Short mmCIF file of C-alpha atoms and ligand atoms in Angstrom, two decimals:
data_model
loop_
_atom_site.label_atom_id
_atom_site.label_comp_id
_atom_site.label_asym_id
_atom_site.label_seq_id
_atom_site.Cartn_x
_atom_site.Cartn_y
_atom_site.Cartn_z
CA UNK A 288 0.16 0.32 0.26
CA UNK A 289 1.20 2.99 -1.09
CA UNK A 290 1.96 5.65 2.34
CA UNK A 291 0.28 8.77 2.11
CA UNK A 292 2.42 12.07 3.18
CA UNK A 293 0.83 15.70 4.16
CA UNK A 294 3.86 17.65 4.03
CA UNK A 295 2.92 22.23 5.51
CA UNK A 296 4.82 24.80 4.81
CA UNK A 297 5.49 23.64 1.57
CA UNK A 298 5.95 26.39 -0.35
CA UNK A 299 9.59 27.35 0.84
CA UNK A 300 12.02 26.19 2.95
CA UNK A 301 12.31 22.59 4.50
CA UNK A 302 8.35 22.21 3.24
CA UNK A 303 9.82 23.11 -0.47
CA UNK A 304 12.85 20.62 0.47
CA UNK A 305 10.46 18.00 2.30
CA UNK A 306 7.80 17.55 0.05
CA UNK A 307 9.68 16.60 -2.72
CA UNK A 308 11.87 13.99 -1.31
CA UNK A 309 9.52 12.44 0.22
CA UNK A 310 7.85 11.33 -2.95
CA UNK A 311 10.97 10.31 -4.60
CA UNK A 312 11.40 7.76 -2.17
CA UNK A 313 7.84 6.79 -3.17
CA UNK A 314 5.41 8.14 -0.13
CA UNK A 315 2.22 10.11 -2.37
CA UNK A 316 2.61 13.29 -0.94
CA UNK A 317 0.49 16.36 -0.50
CA UNK A 318 2.57 19.35 0.04
CA UNK A 319 0.02 23.19 1.86
CA UNK A 320 0.89 26.15 2.43
CA UNK A 321 -1.03 29.37 1.69
CA UNK A 322 0.47 28.93 -1.59
CA UNK A 323 -0.22 26.43 -3.98
CA UNK A 324 2.95 24.75 -5.41
CA UNK A 325 4.15 23.11 -8.35
CA UNK A 326 6.71 20.16 -6.77
CA UNK A 327 7.62 16.97 -8.73
CA UNK A 328 5.25 14.66 -7.95
CA UNK A 329 3.32 16.50 -4.64
CA UNK A 330 0.05 17.62 -5.40
CA UNK A 331 -0.94 20.96 -4.11
CA UNK A 332 -3.53 21.38 -0.65
CA UNK A 333 -3.49 25.08 0.08
CA UNK A 334 -4.97 26.15 3.50
CA UNK A 335 -4.50 28.62 5.48
CA UNK A 336 -3.32 26.04 9.00
CA UNK A 337 -4.50 29.23 10.88
CA UNK A 338 -8.24 28.79 8.98
CA UNK A 339 -9.74 25.61 11.06
CA UNK A 340 -12.69 24.79 7.90
CA UNK A 341 -9.89 25.88 5.42
CA UNK A 342 -8.09 22.79 6.61
CA UNK A 343 -10.66 20.23 6.90
CA UNK A 344 -12.17 21.03 3.97
CA UNK A 345 -8.58 20.39 2.25
CA UNK A 346 -8.04 17.28 5.03
CA UNK A 347 -11.46 15.70 2.95
CA UNK A 348 -10.26 16.92 0.00
CA UNK A 349 -7.17 14.43 0.97
CA UNK A 350 -9.23 11.73 2.18
CA UNK A 351 -11.51 11.36 -0.80
CA UNK A 352 -8.25 11.39 -3.07
CA UNK A 353 -5.70 9.19 -0.88
CA UNK A 354 -7.95 7.31 1.41
CA UNK A 355 -5.35 7.30 3.86
CA UNK A 356 -3.27 9.14 5.82
CA UNK A 357 0.04 8.34 7.01
CA UNK A 358 2.65 11.08 7.87
CA UNK A 359 2.75 15.05 8.99
CA UNK A 360 5.33 16.61 8.50
CA UNK A 361 4.43 20.15 9.77
CA UNK A 362 6.73 22.37 8.87
CA UNK A 363 4.71 25.59 8.14
CA UNK A 364 5.57 28.73 10.21
CA UNK A 365 6.07 31.81 10.58
CA UNK A 366 9.12 34.83 12.42
CA UNK A 367 9.14 38.23 14.14
CA UNK A 368 10.82 40.59 15.68
CA UNK A 369 10.34 43.12 18.50
CA UNK A 370 11.14 44.09 21.90
CA UNK A 371 8.02 42.37 24.68
CA UNK A 372 7.30 46.60 25.63
CA UNK A 373 6.73 47.74 21.77
CA UNK A 374 5.74 45.23 19.50
CA UNK A 375 2.41 45.46 18.00
CA UNK A 376 -0.08 43.27 19.59
CA UNK A 377 -1.71 41.93 16.40
CA UNK A 378 1.88 41.31 15.61
CA UNK A 379 3.16 38.78 17.98
CA UNK A 380 -0.30 36.98 18.42
CA UNK A 381 -0.49 36.73 14.42
CA UNK A 382 2.70 34.07 16.25
CA UNK A 383 0.93 31.99 18.24
CA UNK A 384 -1.78 31.84 15.56
CA UNK A 385 0.53 30.19 13.44
CA UNK A 386 2.41 28.05 15.34
CA UNK A 387 0.95 26.77 17.64
CA UNK A 388 -2.65 27.70 16.81
CA UNK A 389 -2.09 26.42 13.87
CA UNK A 390 -0.18 23.28 15.16
CA UNK A 391 -3.60 22.63 17.67
CA UNK A 392 -6.00 23.28 14.85
CA UNK A 393 -3.64 20.85 12.36
CA UNK A 394 -3.61 18.01 15.38
CA UNK A 395 -6.95 18.19 15.69
CA UNK A 396 -7.79 17.98 11.48
CA UNK A 397 -5.38 15.11 11.30
CA UNK A 398 -5.17 12.50 14.43
CA UNK A 399 -8.48 10.68 13.73
CA UNK A 400 -6.61 9.83 10.13
CA UNK A 401 -3.44 9.62 11.56
CA UNK A 402 -4.43 7.00 14.01
CA UNK A 403 -6.10 4.41 11.77
CA UNK A 404 -2.21 4.13 10.20
CA UNK A 405 -1.22 0.66 11.25
CA UNK A 406 2.86 3.54 10.67
CA UNK A 407 1.33 6.96 11.88
CA UNK A 408 4.16 9.87 12.17
CA UNK A 409 3.74 12.69 12.95
CA UNK A 410 7.20 14.95 12.68
CA UNK A 411 6.54 19.17 14.19
CA UNK A 412 9.17 21.20 13.32
CA UNK A 413 9.70 23.74 16.30
CA UNK A 414 13.22 25.21 16.47
CA UNK A 415 16.28 25.63 19.16
CA UNK A 416 14.29 28.95 20.50
CA UNK A 417 11.82 26.46 21.80
CA UNK A 418 13.65 26.02 24.99
CA UNK A 419 14.34 29.43 25.84
CA UNK A 420 13.77 32.64 25.55
CA UNK A 421 15.63 34.75 22.87
CA UNK A 422 15.93 38.08 23.20
CA UNK A 423 13.73 40.05 20.57
CA UNK A 424 12.37 36.60 19.96
CA UNK A 425 9.70 36.58 22.07
CA UNK A 426 6.72 35.19 20.69
CA UNK A 427 8.19 33.33 18.41
CA UNK A 428 10.05 31.28 21.21
CA UNK A 429 6.97 31.10 23.12
CA UNK A 430 4.48 29.98 20.23
CA UNK A 431 7.12 27.07 20.01
CA UNK A 432 7.72 26.21 23.71
CA UNK A 433 4.15 26.13 23.56
CA UNK A 434 3.96 23.65 20.79
CA UNK A 435 6.29 21.66 22.55
CA UNK A 436 4.92 21.23 25.61
CA UNK A 437 1.84 20.26 23.88
CA UNK A 438 3.58 17.74 21.88
CA UNK A 439 4.86 16.21 25.49
CA UNK A 440 1.13 16.23 26.38
CA UNK A 441 0.24 14.65 22.75
CA UNK A 442 2.41 11.45 23.29
CA UNK A 443 1.34 10.76 26.47
CA UNK A 444 -1.79 10.16 25.66
CA UNK A 445 -1.31 8.96 22.49
CA UNK A 446 0.00 6.25 24.08
CA UNK A 447 -1.61 2.33 23.05
CA UNK A 448 -1.37 3.36 19.80
CA UNK A 449 -0.05 3.46 16.93
CA UNK A 450 1.11 6.82 16.21
CA UNK A 451 4.07 8.26 16.71
CA UNK A 452 4.86 11.35 17.40
CA UNK A 453 7.91 13.93 18.25
CA UNK A 454 9.74 17.74 18.01
CA UNK A 455 12.05 17.75 15.62
CA UNK A 456 14.16 21.42 16.40
CA UNK A 457 16.54 22.57 14.19
CA UNK A 458 18.97 25.76 14.59
CA UNK A 459 19.27 28.02 11.68
CA UNK A 460 18.17 27.31 8.32
CA UNK A 461 19.03 29.37 5.29
CA UNK A 462 15.34 29.08 3.95
CA UNK A 463 12.83 33.08 3.42
CA UNK A 464 11.95 32.64 7.31
CA UNK A 465 13.54 36.34 7.61
CA UNK A 466 12.47 38.08 4.81
CA UNK A 467 8.49 36.88 5.34
CA UNK A 468 9.18 38.13 8.83
CA UNK A 469 7.62 41.38 10.54
CA UNK A 470 10.41 42.58 11.84
CA UNK A 471 9.44 46.15 14.30
CA UNK A 472 11.87 49.11 12.03
CA UNK A 473 15.21 50.23 14.40
CA UNK A 474 12.72 53.85 14.37
CA UNK A 475 10.42 52.90 15.92
CA UNK A 476 12.60 50.93 19.19
CA UNK A 477 12.92 53.09 22.22
CA UNK A 478 16.78 53.80 23.07
CA UNK A 479 17.72 51.22 26.03
CA UNK A 480 16.20 49.09 23.45
CA UNK A 481 17.82 49.88 20.24
CA UNK A 482 21.42 49.23 19.84
CA UNK A 483 20.93 45.64 21.24
CA UNK A 484 18.10 45.48 19.23
CA UNK A 485 19.79 46.58 16.31
CA UNK A 486 22.07 44.18 17.11
CA UNK A 487 20.24 41.06 17.76
CA UNK A 488 18.12 40.96 15.04
CA UNK A 489 21.25 42.20 11.99
CA UNK A 490 22.65 38.60 13.64
CA UNK A 491 19.73 36.65 13.37
CA UNK A 492 19.66 37.46 9.72
CA UNK A 493 22.82 37.04 9.50
CA UNK A 494 22.47 33.03 11.35
CA UNK A 495 19.95 31.81 9.35
CA UNK A 496 21.96 33.19 6.09
CA UNK A 497 24.57 30.88 7.29
CA UNK A 498 22.06 27.79 8.62
CA UNK A 499 21.89 24.35 7.45
CA UNK A 500 20.33 24.07 3.75
CA UNK A 501 16.47 23.62 4.07
CA UNK A 502 17.96 20.14 2.45
CA UNK A 503 19.72 19.41 4.79
CA UNK A 504 17.39 19.55 7.65
CA UNK A 505 15.02 17.35 5.27
CA UNK A 506 17.35 14.29 5.28
CA UNK A 507 17.18 14.65 8.69
CA UNK A 508 13.68 14.56 8.82
CA UNK A 509 13.36 11.98 6.92
CA UNK A 510 15.92 9.70 8.51
CA UNK A 511 13.72 10.74 11.96
CA UNK A 512 10.25 9.36 10.94
CA UNK A 513 11.54 6.45 9.55
CA UNK A 514 13.13 5.39 13.00
CA UNK A 515 11.12 2.75 15.19
CA UNK A 516 10.76 4.55 18.18
CA UNK A 517 10.53 8.86 18.07
CA UNK A 518 12.25 10.02 21.16
CA UNK A 519 10.34 13.37 22.65
CA UNK A 520 12.87 15.33 20.74
CA UNK A 521 15.28 16.07 18.02
CA UNK A 522 17.87 18.81 17.89
CA UNK A 523 19.83 19.46 14.41
CA UNK A 524 21.81 21.40 13.92
CA UNK A 525 26.09 23.34 14.74
CA UNK A 526 27.58 21.16 18.21
CA UNK A 527 27.49 24.56 20.02
CA UNK A 528 23.67 25.23 19.76
CA UNK A 529 22.39 21.33 20.75
CA UNK A 530 25.14 22.18 23.56
CA UNK A 531 23.02 24.79 23.98
CA UNK A 532 19.76 23.06 24.34
CA UNK A 533 21.52 21.29 26.91
CA UNK A 534 23.05 23.63 29.46
CA UNK A 535 19.55 25.15 29.73
CA UNK A 536 18.27 22.45 31.54
CA UNK A 537 21.91 21.90 33.93
CA UNK A 538 23.06 25.44 33.80
CA UNK A 539 21.41 27.45 37.23
CA UNK A 540 18.78 30.21 35.70
CA UNK A 541 21.34 33.26 36.65
CA UNK A 542 23.88 31.37 34.73
CA UNK A 543 21.78 31.06 31.36
CA UNK A 544 21.03 34.33 31.59
CA UNK A 545 24.70 35.37 31.60
CA UNK A 546 25.59 32.78 29.16
CA UNK A 547 23.26 34.20 26.85
CA UNK A 548 23.41 37.93 27.11
CA UNK A 549 27.03 37.47 26.76
CA UNK A 550 25.94 36.13 23.52
CA UNK A 551 23.63 38.12 22.54
CA UNK A 552 25.67 42.27 23.47
N1 LIG B 1840 14.68 28.94 9.18
C1 LIG B 1840 15.32 28.75 10.38
O1 LIG B 1840 16.17 29.56 11.06
C2 LIG B 1840 14.35 28.34 10.97
C3 LIG B 1840 14.73 27.41 12.33
C4 LIG B 1840 14.58 26.53 13.42
C5 LIG B 1840 12.99 26.30 13.73
N2 LIG B 1840 12.61 26.31 11.92
C6 LIG B 1840 11.58 26.42 11.92
O2 LIG B 1840 11.11 25.74 10.76
C7 LIG B 1840 9.91 26.01 9.86
C8 LIG B 1840 9.76 25.62 8.36
O3 LIG B 1840 10.20 27.12 8.35
P1 LIG B 1840 11.76 27.64 7.23
O4 LIG B 1840 12.77 28.26 7.34
O5 LIG B 1840 10.91 26.71 5.99
O6 LIG B 1840 10.69 28.85 6.22
P2 LIG B 1840 9.44 29.36 5.39
O7 LIG B 1840 10.63 29.16 4.08
O8 LIG B 1840 9.61 30.85 5.35
O9 LIG B 1840 8.58 28.03 5.11
C9 LIG B 1840 7.55 28.80 5.96
C10 LIG B 1840 6.25 27.87 5.42
O10 LIG B 1840 5.25 27.98 6.29
C11 LIG B 1840 4.03 28.30 5.57
N3 LIG B 1840 3.28 28.84 6.38
C12 LIG B 1840 3.80 30.59 6.72
N4 LIG B 1840 2.05 30.40 7.44
C13 LIG B 1840 1.15 29.49 7.21
C14 LIG B 1840 -0.23 29.51 7.22
N5 LIG B 1840 -0.53 30.28 8.07
N6 LIG B 1840 -1.02 28.50 7.35
C15 LIG B 1840 -0.08 27.66 6.17
N7 LIG B 1840 1.07 27.21 5.87
C16 LIG B 1840 1.89 28.72 6.29
C17 LIG B 1840 4.19 29.25 3.65
O11 LIG B 1840 3.70 28.98 2.80
P3 LIG B 1840 2.89 30.02 2.71
O12 LIG B 1840 3.29 31.42 2.78
O13 LIG B 1840 2.43 29.87 1.51
O14 LIG B 1840 1.39 30.36 3.84
C18 LIG B 1840 6.26 28.57 3.87
O15 LIG B 1840 5.31 27.91 2.69
C19 LIG B 1840 8.66 26.49 10.66
O16 LIG B 1840 7.98 26.52 11.32
C20 LIG B 1840 10.31 27.49 11.10
O17 LIG B 1840 10.09 28.15 12.96
C21 LIG B 1840 13.62 27.59 10.89
#
């Protein structure tokens, strides 16, 4: 039986690399994003994950055509930058709406079908930022931390089923994520924050520009998906980025804050 996979975020970056790669390995692949996609072996399934009824209709279409759903690779997500004090609330809310509530919607729309698969897999793309509060990217960190907590709960709830879920937490990946996100203009920022905001924001853009390729992350996700038993988290990135997630857990709070301050100033 041909396995059926849904890849969200298929119009750009990780999802755009992952969807045709899965198709080349024999999966029947549906690519979801707000824009439609034209990728080899991939059926375009446009939907906004924040719009529950559009999402439900898209999943109904997939099931009508393919009859089953075995794998969901959830790559859709957005970033955004600004200080807590000043970032426009609607911009911050949009990040939570997509990264957290969009993931919630996707779970509700797909879990009943994924659970029918003899070997269901749900890979949520979080971020190393989900383990820590990155300065001036608070809502992004918060949205990914919330996604991780939800997935922790889901894993426990799914005990006894054939569906396994995990969070994939990459470091920097050279994609369009910086170009497509809201970054509050420097001249709107209070002088208390402005120099550190500018440095952190430019540093983030440069790190992402020099990050892993989307193809590398896509290949890692496929090897995670193929594992017999999934761990709760897979951190993908430079050794220093992997070490940071361990240091965050092990170091006393103030020591960790000192490390992050050093890094961002
Ligand atoms: N790039 C990095 O450095 C990095 C690091 C760690 C984690 N991540 C995470 O990796 C994932 C993929 O990011 P990327 O770097 O590949 O970013 P990207 O190139 O900007 O791609 C994001 C994808 O998400 C889709 N998307 C955004 N909002 C959506 C919505 N409401 N409904 C449906 N699709 C939506 C976009 O398509 P449309 O605009 O067509 O809807 C696009 O296909 C994200 O979850 C991101 O947070 C990225």
